[in-house]
Coordinates of N, CA, C and O in Angstrom, one line a residue:
M1 N 0.8 -1.4 0.1 CA 0.1 0.2 0.1 C 0.7 1.2 0.0 O 1.9 1.4 0.7
P2 N 0.9 2.3 -0.9 CA 1.7 3.3 -1.2 C 1.6 4.2 0.4 O 0.1 3.8 1.1
D3 N 2.7 4.8 0.6 CA 2.4 5.7 2.0 C 1.0 6.8 1.8 O 0.7 6.8 3.0
E4 N 1.0 7.4 0.7 CA -0.1 8.3 0.9 C -1.3 7.8 0.8 O -2.4 8.3 1.9
T5 N -1.8 6.4 0.6 CA -3.0 5.7 0.7 C -3.0 5.5 2.5 O -4.1 5.4 3.1
K6 N -2.1 4.7 3.0 CA -1.5 4.5 4.4 C -2.2 5.9 4.9 O -2.4 5.8 6.4
N7 N -1.4 6.5 4.8 CA -1.7 8.2 5.3 C -3.0 8.4 5.8 O -3.7 8.9 6.7
K8 N -3.8 8.3 4.6 CA -5.3 8.6 4.4 C -6.3 7.9 5.4 O -7.2 8.2 5.9
E9 N -5.8 6.4 5.2 CA -6.3 5.6 5.9 C -6.0 5.7 7.4 O -7.3 5.4 8.3
Q10 N -5.2 6.0 7.7 CA -4.7 6.3 9.3 C -5.5 7.6 9.7 O -6.1 7.9 10.7
L11 N -5.6 8.4 8.9 CA -6.5 9.7 9.2 C -7.8 9.4 9.3 O -8.6 10.1 10.0
F12 N -8.2 8.4 8.5 CA -10.0 8.1 8.3 C -10.1 7.4 9.9 O -10.8 7.8 10.6
R13 N -9.1 6.7 10.3 CA -9.3 6.0 11.4 C -9.2 6.6 12.6 O -10.1 6.6 13.6
D14 N -8.5 7.5 12.5 CA -8.4 8.5 13.7 C -9.3 9.5 13.8 O -10.0 9.6 14.9
N15 N -10.0 10.1 12.6 CA -11.0 11.0 12.4 C -12.2 10.0 13.1 O -13.3 10.6 13.9
F16 N -12.4 8.6 12.4 CA -13.6 8.1 12.9 C -13.7 7.4 14.2 O -14.7 7.7 14.7
E17 N -12.6 7.1 14.8 CA -12.7 6.7 16.1 C -13.1 8.2 17.1 O -13.7 8.1 18.0
R18 N -12.4 9.2 16.9 CA -12.5 10.5 17.6 C -14.2 10.9 17.3 O -15.1 11.4 18.3
I19 N -14.8 10.6 16.3 CA -16.1 11.0 15.9 C -17.1 10.0 16.5 O -18.2 10.4 17.2
Y20 N -16.5 8.8 16.7 CA -17.7 7.5 17.1 C -17.5 7.9 18.9 O -18.5 8.2 19.5
L21 N -16.3 8.5 19.3 CA -16.3 8.6 20.7 C -16.9 9.7 21.3 O -17.6 9.6 22.3
S22 N -16.8 11.0 20.5 CA -17.4 12.2 20.8 C -19.2 12.2 20.4 O -19.8 13.0 20.9
Y23 N -19.5 11.3 19.2 CA -20.6 11.7 18.4 C -21.6 10.7 19.2 O -22.7 10.8 19.2
Y24 N -21.3 9.2 19.3 CA -22.1 8.4 19.9 C -22.9 8.5 20.8 O -24.1 8.3 20.4
P25 N -22.7 9.0 21.7 CA -23.6 9.5 22.8 C -24.6 10.3 22.3 O -26.1 10.5 22.7
G26 N -24.4 11.4 21.7 CA -25.5 12.5 21.2 C -26.3 12.1 20.1 O -27.4 12.3 20.0
M27 N -25.5 11.0 19.4 CA -26.4 10.7 18.2 C -27.3 9.8 18.9 O -28.4 9.8 18.2
V28 N -27.3 9.2 19.8 CA -28.1 8.0 20.3 C -29.4 9.0 21.0 O -30.3 8.6 20.8
R29 N -28.8 10.0 21.7 CA -29.8 10.7 22.4 C -31.0 11.7 21.2 O -32.2 11.8 21.3
F30 N -30.3 11.8 20.0 CA -30.8 12.5 18.9 C -31.8 11.7 18.4 O -33.0 11.7 18.2
A31 N -31.3 10.3 18.3 CA -32.3 9.1 17.9 C -33.6 8.8 18.7 O -34.4 8.5 18.1
R32 N -33.1 8.7 19.8 CA -33.8 8.5 21.0 C -35.0 9.3 21.1 O -36.4 9.1 21.3
E33 N -35.0 10.6 20.8 CA -35.7 11.9 20.7 C -37.4 11.3 20.0 O -38.2 11.7 20.2
Y34 N -37.0 10.8 18.9 CA -37.9 10.4 17.7 C -38.4 8.7 17.9 O -39.3 8.4 17.8
I35 N -37.3 8.0 18.4 CA -37.5 6.3 18.3 C -38.1 5.8 19.6 O -38.5 4.9 19.7
M36 N -37.8 6.7 20.8 CA -38.5 6.4 22.1 C -37.3 5.2 22.8 O -37.3 5.5 24.0
C37 N -37.3 3.9 22.1 CA -36.7 2.9 22.8 C -35.2 3.3 22.6 O -34.8 3.2 21.3
R38 N -34.6 3.0 23.8 CA -32.7 3.2 23.7 C -32.2 2.3 23.0 O -31.7 2.5 22.2
E39 N -32.9 1.0 22.9 CA -32.2 0.1 22.3 C -32.3 0.2 20.4 O -31.1 0.0 19.9
D40 N -33.6 0.3 20.3 CA -33.6 0.7 18.8 C -33.0 2.2 18.4 O -32.2 1.9 17.2
A41 N -32.6 2.9 19.3 CA -31.9 4.0 18.8 C -30.7 3.7 18.8 O -29.9 4.1 17.7
E42 N -29.9 2.9 19.8 CA -28.4 2.3 19.5 C -28.5 1.8 18.2 O -27.3 1.7 17.6
N43 N -29.2 0.7 17.9 CA -29.0 -0.1 16.9 C -28.9 1.0 15.4 O -28.3 0.7 14.7
I44 N -30.0 2.0 15.5 CA -29.7 2.9 14.3 C -28.5 3.5 14.4 O -28.1 3.9 13.3
V45 N -28.1 4.2 15.3 CA -26.8 4.8 15.2 C -25.4 3.6 15.1 O -24.8 4.2 14.2
Q46 N -25.6 2.9 15.7 CA -24.5 1.7 15.1 C -24.4 1.3 13.8 O -23.5 1.4 13.2
D47 N -25.8 1.3 13.0 CA -25.8 1.0 11.8 C -25.5 2.3 10.7 O -24.7 1.7 9.9
A48 N -25.5 3.1 11.4 CA -25.0 4.6 10.7 C -23.5 4.4 10.6 O -22.8 4.7 9.6
F49 N -22.8 4.2 11.9 CA -21.6 4.2 11.7 C -20.6 3.0 11.3 O -19.8 3.1 10.6
T50 N -21.8 2.1 11.2 CA -21.1 0.6 10.3 C -21.1 1.3 8.8 O -20.3 1.0 8.2
D51 N -22.2 2.0 8.4 CA -21.9 2.2 7.0 C -21.1 3.3 6.8 O -20.2 3.0 5.6
I52 N -20.9 4.2 8.0 CA -19.5 5.3 7.4 C -18.5 4.2 7.5 O -17.4 4.5 6.6
W53 N -18.3 3.5 8.1 CA -17.0 2.5 8.3 C -16.8 1.7 6.8 O -15.7 1.7 5.9
E54 N -17.6 1.4 6.4 CA -17.8 0.2 4.9 C -17.5 1.3 3.8 O -17.1 0.9 3.0
M55 N -18.0 2.7 3.8 CA -17.8 3.6 3.0 C -16.6 4.4 3.1 O -16.5 5.4 2.4
R56 N -15.8 4.1 3.8 CA -14.3 4.7 4.1 C -13.8 5.1 3.3 O -13.1 6.0 3.2
H57 N -13.7 4.5 2.1 CA -12.8 4.5 0.8 C -13.4 5.6 -0.1 O -12.9 6.0 -1.0
T58 N -15.0 6.0 -0.2 CA -15.5 6.7 -1.0 C -15.8 8.0 -0.3 O -16.3 8.7 -0.7
L59 N -15.8 8.0 0.9 CA -16.3 9.4 2.1 C -15.1 10.4 1.8 O -13.9 9.7 1.8
F60 N -15.2 11.6 2.1 CA -14.2 12.6 2.4 C -13.8 12.3 3.8 O -14.7 11.7 4.8
Y61 N -12.5 12.4 4.1 CA -11.9 12.3 5.2 C -11.9 13.4 6.2 O -12.0 13.2 7.6
E62 N -12.6 14.8 5.9 CA -12.7 15.4 6.7 C -13.8 15.1 7.9 O -15.0 14.8 7.3
R63 N -13.8 15.9 9.0 CA -14.4 15.2 10.0 C -16.0 15.9 9.6 O -16.8 15.4 10.0
K64 N -16.2 17.3 9.2 CA -17.4 18.0 9.0 C -17.9 17.2 7.8 O -19.2 16.8 8.2
H65 N -17.3 16.6 6.9 CA -18.3 15.6 5.9 C -18.7 14.6 6.6 O -19.8 13.8 6.3
L66 N -17.8 13.8 7.6 CA -18.3 12.5 8.0 C -19.6 12.6 9.2 O -20.5 12.0 9.3
T67 N -19.4 14.0 9.9 CA -20.3 14.4 10.8 C -21.9 14.6 10.0 O -22.7 14.0 10.5
A68 N -21.9 15.6 9.0 CA -23.0 15.6 8.0 C -23.6 14.1 7.5 O -24.9 14.2 7.5
F69 N -22.9 13.5 6.9 CA -23.0 12.1 6.6 C -23.8 11.3 7.6 O -24.8 10.9 7.8
L70 N -23.4 11.3 9.0 CA -23.7 10.7 10.1 C -25.4 11.2 10.6 O -26.2 9.9 10.8
F71 N -25.4 12.6 10.7 CA -26.2 13.0 10.8 C -27.7 12.7 9.6 O -28.7 12.1 10.1
T72 N -27.4 13.0 8.6 CA -28.4 12.4 7.3 C -28.5 10.9 7.5 O -29.8 10.6 7.5
S73 N -27.6 10.0 8.0 CA -27.8 8.6 7.6 C -29.0 8.2 8.6 O -29.9 7.7 8.6
I74 N -28.5 8.7 10.2 CA -29.3 8.6 11.4 C -30.9 9.3 11.0 O -31.8 8.6 11.4
K75 N -30.8 10.4 10.8 CA -32.2 11.1 10.5 C -33.0 9.9 9.3 O -34.0 9.6 9.7
N76 N -32.6 9.7 8.2 CA -32.9 8.6 7.4 C -33.8 7.3 7.7 O -34.4 6.7 7.6
R77 N -32.8 6.8 8.4 CA -32.9 5.6 9.3 C -34.0 5.8 10.2 O -35.0 4.9 10.6
C78 N -33.9 6.9 11.2 CA -35.2 7.1 11.9 C -36.6 7.4 11.2 O -37.8 6.7 11.6
I79 N -36.5 7.9 10.1 CA -37.5 8.2 9.5 C -38.3 6.8 8.8 O -39.3 6.5 9.0
D80 N -37.2 5.8 8.3 CA -37.5 4.2 8.0 C -38.4 3.5 9.1 O -39.3 3.0 8.8
F81 N -37.7 3.6 10.3 CA -38.0 3.1 11.2 C -39.5 3.5 11.7 O -40.3 3.0 12.1
L82 N -39.6 4.7 11.9 CA -41.1 5.5 12.5 C -42.0 4.9 11.3 O -43.3 4.6 11.6
R83 N -41.7 5.1 10.0 CA -42.4 4.5 8.9 C -43.2 3.1 8.7 O -44.3 2.8 9.0
H84 N -42.1 2.4 9.3 CA -42.2 0.9 9.3 C -43.1 0.9 10.8 O -44.4 0.1 10.7
Q85 N -42.9 1.1 11.9 CA -43.9 1.5 13.3 C -45.4 1.7 12.7 O -46.1 1.2 13.2
I86 N -45.4 2.9 12.2 CA -46.8 3.1 11.5 C -47.7 2.5 11.1 O -48.9 1.9 11.4
V87 N -46.8 1.6 10.0 CA -47.5 0.5 9.5 C -48.1 -0.6 10.1 O -48.9 -1.2 10.1
V88 N -47.3 -0.5 10.9 CA -47.6 -1.9 12.1 C -48.3 -1.7 12.8 O -49.5 -2.3 13.1
R89 N -48.4 -0.5 13.4 CA -49.4 0.1 14.4 C -51.0 0.0 13.5 O -51.9 -0.4 14.4
E90 N -50.9 0.3 12.5 CA -52.2 0.4 11.7 C -52.8 -0.7 11.3 O -53.8 -1.0 11.6
A91 N -51.8 -1.8 11.0 CA -52.3 -2.9 10.8 C -53.0 -3.7 12.3 O -53.7 -4.4 12.4
E92 N -52.1 -3.5 13.4 CA -52.6 -4.0 14.6 C -53.9 -3.2 14.9 O -54.9 -3.9 15.2
D93 N -53.9 -2.1 14.6 CA -55.5 -1.4 14.8 C -56.3 -2.1 14.0 O -57.7 -2.4 14.5
V94 N -56.2 -2.2 12.7 CA -57.1 -2.9 12.2 C -57.9 -4.3 12.7 O -58.9 -4.7 12.6
M95 N -56.9 -5.1 13.0 CA -56.9 -6.4 13.7 C -57.7 -6.1 14.9 O -58.7 -6.9 15.0
Q96 N -57.4 -4.9 15.6 CA -58.2 -5.1 16.8 C -59.8 -4.7 16.7 O -60.3 -5.1 17.2
E97 N -59.8 -3.8 15.7 CA -61.0 -3.4 15.1 C -62.1 -4.6 14.9 O -63.1 -4.9 14.9
T98 N -61.3 -5.4 13.9 CA -62.2 -6.3 13.4 C -62.4 -7.4 14.4 O -63.5 -8.1 14.4
F99 N -61.7 -7.7 15.1 CA -61.8 -8.7 16.4 C -63.0 -8.1 17.2 O -64.1 -8.5 17.6
R100 N -62.8 -6.8 17.7 CA -63.9 -6.1 18.2 C -65.4 -5.9 17.5 O -66.1 -6.4 18.5
R101 N -65.5 -5.7 16.4 CA -66.5 -5.8 15.7 C -67.1 -7.3 15.7 O -68.3 -7.5 15.8
E102 N -66.2 -8.6 15.6 CA -66.5 -9.9 15.7 C -67.2 -10.1 17.1 O -68.1 -10.8 17.3
M103 N -66.6 -9.5 18.2 CA -66.9 -9.8 19.4 C -68.4 -9.3 19.5 O -69.1 -10.1 20.3
Q104 N -68.5 -8.1 19.1 CA -69.7 -7.5 19.4 C -71.0 -8.1 18.4 O -72.1 -8.1 19.3
M105 N -70.5 -8.5 17.7 CA -71.3 -9.5 16.8 C -72.1 -10.5 17.4 O -73.3 -10.9 17.3
K106 N -71.1 -11.4 17.9 CA -71.2 -12.5 18.9 C -72.1 -12.2 19.7 O -73.2 -13.1 20.1
F107 N -71.8 -11.1 20.5 CA -72.2 -10.7 21.8 C -74.0 -10.4 21.2 O -75.2 -10.8 21.9
D108 N -74.2 -9.6 20.6 CA -75.7 -9.2 20.0 C -76.3 -10.3 19.6 O -77.5 -10.4 19.8
S109 N -75.8 -11.2 19.0 CA -76.3 -12.6 18.4 C -76.9 -13.4 19.6 O -77.8 -13.7 19.1
L110 N -76.1 -14.0 20.4 CA -76.5 -14.4 21.6 C -77.6 -13.6 22.4 O -78.3 -14.2 22.7
E111 N -77.4 -12.2 22.5 CA -78.5 -11.6 23.3 C -79.4 -11.7 22.8 O -80.9 -11.8 23.2
A112 N -79.6 -11.6 21.3 CA -80.8 -11.8 20.5 C -81.6 -13.1 20.2 O -82.5 -13.4 19.7
F113 N -80.6 -14.1 20.5 CA -81.0 -15.7 20.2 C -82.2 -16.0 21.0 O -82.2 -15.9 22.5
D114 N -83.0 -16.1 20.3 CA -84.5 -16.6 21.0 C -84.5 -18.2 21.2 O -84.8 -19.0 20.0
I115 N -84.1 -18.6 22.2 CA -84.2 -20.4 22.6 C -86.2 -20.6 22.5 O -86.1 -21.7 22.0
D116 N -86.5 -19.9 22.6 CA -88.2 -20.0 22.5 C -88.4 -20.6 21.1 O -89.6 -21.4 20.9
L117 N -87.7 -19.9 20.1 CA -87.9 -20.3 18.9 C -87.9 -21.9 18.7 O -88.7 -22.5 18.0
L118 N -86.8 -22.4 19.6 CA -86.8 -23.7 19.2 C -87.8 -24.7 20.0 O -88.1 -25.7 19.4
A119 N -88.0 -24.0 21.0 CA -89.2 -24.8 21.9 C -90.4 -24.5 21.3 O -91.4 -25.5 21.2
S120 N -90.6 -23.7 20.3 CA -92.0 -24.0 19.5 C -92.2 -24.9 18.7 O -93.0 -24.7 18.1
G121 N -91.5 -25.8 18.5 CA -91.7 -26.8 17.2 C -90.6 -26.7 16.4 O -90.7 -28.0 15.7
T122 N -90.2 -25.9 16.1 CA -89.4 -25.4 14.8 C -87.9 -25.9 15.3 O -87.3 -25.8 16.0
S123 N -87.4 -27.2 14.2 CA -86.3 -27.8 14.5 C -85.0 -26.9 14.0 O -85.4 -26.3 13.1
I124 N -83.8 -27.0 14.7 CA -82.8 -26.5 14.1 C -82.7 -26.7 12.6 O -82.1 -26.1 11.7
E125 N -82.5 -28.0 12.3 CA -82.6 -28.3 10.7 C -83.8 -27.7 10.1 O -83.2 -27.4 8.6
D126 N -84.8 -27.7 10.2 CA -85.9 -26.9 9.6 C -85.3 -25.5 9.5 O -85.4 -25.1 8.1
L127 N -85.0 -25.0 10.7 CA -84.5 -23.6 10.3 C -83.6 -23.2 9.3 O -83.2 -22.5 8.2
I128 N -82.5 -24.4 9.4 CA -81.3 -24.3 8.3 C -81.7 -24.8 7.2 O -81.2 -23.8 6.3
M129 N -82.5 -25.8 6.9 CA -82.9 -26.0 5.7 C -83.6 -24.8 4.9 O -83.7 -25.0 3.8
N130 N -84.5 -24.1 5.6 CA -85.1 -23.3 4.9 C -84.3 -22.2 4.3 O -84.5 -21.7 3.2
A131 N -83.7 -21.8 5.2 CA -82.4 -20.8 4.9 C -81.5 -21.3 3.5 O -81.3 -20.8 2.6
V132 N -81.1 -22.5 3.7 CA -80.4 -23.1 2.5 C -81.0 -23.3 1.3 O -80.7 -23.1 0.3
N133 N -82.6 -23.6 1.4 CA -83.6 -23.6 0.0 C -83.5 -22.4 -0.4 O -84.0 -22.4 -1.5
A134 N -83.6 -21.2 0.0 CA -83.7 -19.9 -0.2 C -82.4 -19.6 -1.1 O -82.7 -18.5 -1.6
L135 N -81.6 -20.3 -0.8 CA -80.1 -19.9 -1.9 C -80.4 -20.3 -3.3 O -81.2 -20.9 -3.6
P136 N -80.0 -19.4 -4.5 CA -80.3 -19.6 -5.6 C -79.5 -21.0 -6.0 O -78.9 -21.6 -5.1
E137 N -80.2 -21.4 -7.0 CA -79.9 -22.8 -7.3 C -78.5 -23.3 -7.4 O -78.1 -24.4 -6.2
K138 N -77.7 -22.9 -8.1 CA -76.2 -23.4 -8.2 C -75.6 -23.0 -7.2 O -74.9 -24.0 -6.1
C139 N -75.7 -22.0 -6.3 CA -75.2 -21.7 -5.3 C -75.4 -22.9 -3.8 O -74.7 -23.1 -3.3
R140 N -76.9 -23.1 -3.8 CA -77.5 -24.1 -3.0 C -76.6 -25.6 -3.0 O -76.3 -26.1 -2.4
E141 N -76.8 -25.7 -4.6 CA -76.1 -27.2 -5.0 C -74.8 -27.2 -4.4 O -74.2 -28.4 -3.7
I142 N -73.7 -26.3 -4.7 CA -72.8 -26.4 -4.1 C -72.5 -26.4 -2.8 O -71.7 -27.1 -2.2
F143 N -73.6 -25.6 -2.1 CA -73.0 -25.6 -0.8 C -73.6 -26.8 0.0 O -72.8 -27.4 0.9
V144 N -74.6 -27.3 -0.4 CA -75.0 -28.9 -0.1 C -73.9 -29.5 -0.2 O -73.5 -30.7 0.7
K145 N -73.3 -29.9 -1.4 CA -72.3 -30.6 -1.7 C -70.9 -30.6 -0.7 O -70.6 -31.6 0.1
N146 N -70.9 -29.3 -0.5 CA -69.6 -29.2 0.6 C -69.8 -29.5 1.9 O -69.0 -30.0 2.5
K147 N -71.0 -28.7 2.3 CA -71.2 -28.8 3.8 C -72.2 -29.7 4.3 O -72.0 -30.3 5.0
I148 N -73.1 -30.3 3.4 CA -73.9 -31.5 3.8 C -73.3 -32.9 3.6 O -73.3 -33.7 4.3
E149 N -72.7 -32.9 2.2 CA -72.4 -34.0 1.9 C -70.8 -34.4 2.2 O -70.1 -35.2 2.1
G150 N -70.2 -33.0 2.6 CA -68.5 -33.4 3.0 C -67.8 -33.5 1.9 O -66.5 -33.5 2.1
K151 N -68.2 -32.9 0.7 CA -67.1 -33.0 -0.8 C -66.2 -31.8 -0.5 O -66.4 -30.7 -0.1
K152 N -64.9 -31.9 -1.2 CA -64.0 -30.9 -1.0 C -64.3 -30.3 -2.5 O -64.7 -30.5 -3.3
Q153 N -63.6 -28.8 -2.2 CA -64.2 -27.7 -3.3 C -63.8 -28.3 -4.8 O -64.6 -28.2 -5.7
K154 N -62.3 -28.8 -4.7 CA -61.8 -29.1 -5.7 C -62.8 -30.7 -6.5 O -62.8 -30.5 -7.8
D155 N -63.2 -31.5 -5.7 CA -64.0 -32.5 -5.9 C -65.3 -31.9 -6.6 O -65.8 -32.4 -7.8
I156 N -65.9 -30.9 -6.2 CA -67.2 -30.4 -6.4 C -66.9 -29.7 -8.0 O -67.8 -29.8 -8.7
A157 N -65.8 -29.1 -7.9 CA -65.6 -28.1 -9.2 C -65.6 -29.0 -10.4 O -65.7 -29.0 -11.5
L158 N -64.3 -30.4 -10.1 CA -64.7 -31.3 -11.3 C -65.9 -32.1 -11.6 O -66.0 -32.3 -12.7
E159 N -66.8 -32.6 -10.5 CA -68.0 -33.0 -10.7 C -68.9 -32.0 -11.4 O -69.7 -32.6 -12.2
M160 N -68.8 -30.7 -11.0 CA -69.9 -29.9 -11.8 C -69.3 -29.0 -13.2 O -70.0 -28.4 -13.8
H161 N -68.1 -29.6 -13.4 CA -67.4 -29.0 -14.4 C -67.1 -27.6 -14.3 O -67.7 -26.8 -15.4
I162 N -66.8 -27.3 -13.3 CA -66.6 -25.5 -13.1 C -65.2 -25.2 -12.4 O -64.4 -26.2 -11.8
S163 N -64.8 -24.2 -12.2 CA -63.3 -24.0 -11.5 C -63.7 -24.0 -10.0 O -64.8 -23.7 -9.7
V164 N -62.5 -24.0 -9.5 CA -62.5 -24.1 -8.2 C -62.9 -22.8 -7.7 O -63.3 -22.4 -6.8
N165 N -62.3 -21.9 -8.4 CA -62.6 -20.4 -8.0 C -64.2 -19.9 -8.0 O -64.4 -19.4 -7.1
T166 N -64.8 -20.4 -9.1 CA -66.3 -20.7 -8.6 C -67.0 -21.4 -7.5 O -67.7 -20.5 -7.2
V167 N -66.4 -22.5 -7.2 CA -67.1 -23.1 -6.2 C -66.6 -22.1 -4.8 O -67.5 -21.8 -4.2
E168 N -65.7 -21.4 -4.9 CA -65.2 -20.8 -3.7 C -66.2 -19.4 -3.6 O -66.8 -19.0 -2.5
T169 N -66.2 -19.0 -4.9 CA -67.1 -17.7 -5.0 C -68.6 -17.8 -4.5 O -69.2 -17.2 -3.9
Q170 N -69.2 -19.1 -5.1 CA -70.1 -19.6 -4.7 C -70.5 -19.9 -3.4 O -71.9 -19.3 -2.7
M171 N -69.7 -20.3 -2.8 CA -69.6 -20.7 -1.3 C -69.4 -19.4 -0.6 O -70.6 -19.2 0.5
S172 N -69.1 -18.5 -1.0 CA -68.7 -17.1 -0.5 C -70.4 -16.2 -0.4 O -70.6 -15.8 0.9
I173 N -70.7 -16.6 -1.4 CA -72.2 -15.8 -1.7 C -73.1 -16.6 -0.7 O -74.0 -15.9 0.1
A174 N -73.2 -18.0 -0.6 CA -74.1 -18.6 0.4 C -73.7 -18.2 1.8 O -75.0 -18.1 2.6
Y175 N -72.6 -18.0 2.1 CA -72.3 -17.9 3.5 C -73.0 -16.3 3.9 O -73.8 -16.1 4.9
K176 N -72.8 -15.4 3.0 CA -73.5 -14.2 3.1 C -75.0 -14.0 3.2 O -75.4 -13.7 3.8
K177 N -75.5 -14.7 2.0 CA -77.0 -15.2 2.1 C -77.6 -15.9 3.6 O -78.3 -15.3 3.8
L178 N -76.7 -16.7 4.0 CA -77.3 -17.6 5.0 C -77.0 -16.7 6.3 O -77.9 -16.7 7.2
K179 N -76.1 -15.9 6.0 CA -75.6 -14.9 7.3 C -76.8 -14.1 7.6 O -77.3 -13.5 8.5
Q180 N -77.3 -13.3 6.4 CA -78.1 -12.3 6.3 C -79.7 -13.2 6.8 O -80.4 -12.5 7.7
E181 N -79.9 -14.5 6.2 CA -81.1 -15.2 6.6 C -81.2 -15.4 8.0 O -82.3 -15.4 8.8
L182 N -80.0 -15.8 8.4 CA -80.1 -16.3 9.9 C -79.6 -15.3 10.9 O -78.6 -15.5 11.9
K183 N -79.5 -14.3 10.5 CA -78.7 -13.1 11.6 C -79.1 -12.9 12.8 O -78.4 -12.6 13.8
D184 N -80.7 -13.1 13.0 CA -80.9 -13.1 14.2 C -80.6 -14.8 15.2 O -80.8 -14.9 16.2
R185 N -80.2 -15.5 14.2 CA -79.7 -16.9 14.8 C -78.2 -17.6 14.4 O -78.4 -18.4 14.0
L186 N -77.8 -16.4 14.4 CA -76.1 -16.7 14.3 C -75.7 -17.9 15.0 O -75.1 -18.7 14.4
P187 N -75.9 -18.4 16.2 CA -75.6 -19.4 16.7 C -75.9 -20.6 15.9 O -75.3 -21.5 15.9
L188 N -77.0 -20.6 15.4 CA -77.3 -21.9 14.5 C -76.6 -21.9 13.3 O -75.9 -22.9 12.8
L189 N -76.3 -20.6 12.7 CA -75.7 -20.5 11.5 C -74.1 -21.1 12.1 O -73.5 -22.1 11.2
L190 N -73.6 -20.6 12.8 CA -71.9 -21.2 13.4 C -72.4 -22.8 13.9 O -71.4 -23.5 13.3
F191 N -73.5 -23.2 14.3 CA -73.5 -24.7 14.5 C -73.7 -25.5 13.2 O -72.8 -26.4 12.9
M192 N -74.3 -24.9 12.3 CA -74.3 -25.7 11.0 C -72.8 -25.6 10.1 O -72.6 -26.3 9.6
L193 N -72.4 -24.4 10.3 CA -70.6 -24.5 9.7 C -69.8 -25.0 10.1 O -68.8 -25.5 9.4
Y194 N -70.0 -25.6 11.5 CA -68.7 -26.3 12.2 C -69.1 -27.8 12.0 O -68.9 -28.6 13.1
L195 N -70.1 -28.2 11.5 CA -70.7 -29.6 11.5 C -69.6 -30.6 10.7 O -69.3 -30.2 10.0

């Protein structure tokens, strides 16, 4: 290695070490202002210093350039981290809202469920079959083959000369219509779906 390159490398090492020792605590505090968690802030700062070290042959060796690069790197990493956290939190919120709605629906359904309806002589099977018979013909046929006869969707598709996608679509339509038809009797619908 020529002397000039050795000198530049040594100069960079000296500058890097001084910058690391003097800037690391402040950079962690800077990142922590935005990131909250100390461990995540430390990781961001460590990654920024690692980038500087790996790019040492392409960066200017002056301290002011390294400092500017460091601040920019940490700022951008904090933005990426926060952007990711926002996406994660939004997904969690959607899942929690979906769960809350499902629980509320189950609660409302159980609260509205009329046991006396069963005592009136109407059997569960009659209620369910009336709802199933109200389905459109093709939809009813596919639903019966799947849920009552226990056939798999791909077997139904082969038997009826239709695509599996069509079977899935018709099952989805059946679920929606049955849910609507049996909305006040959701426990019966759940009972039927898990037979």
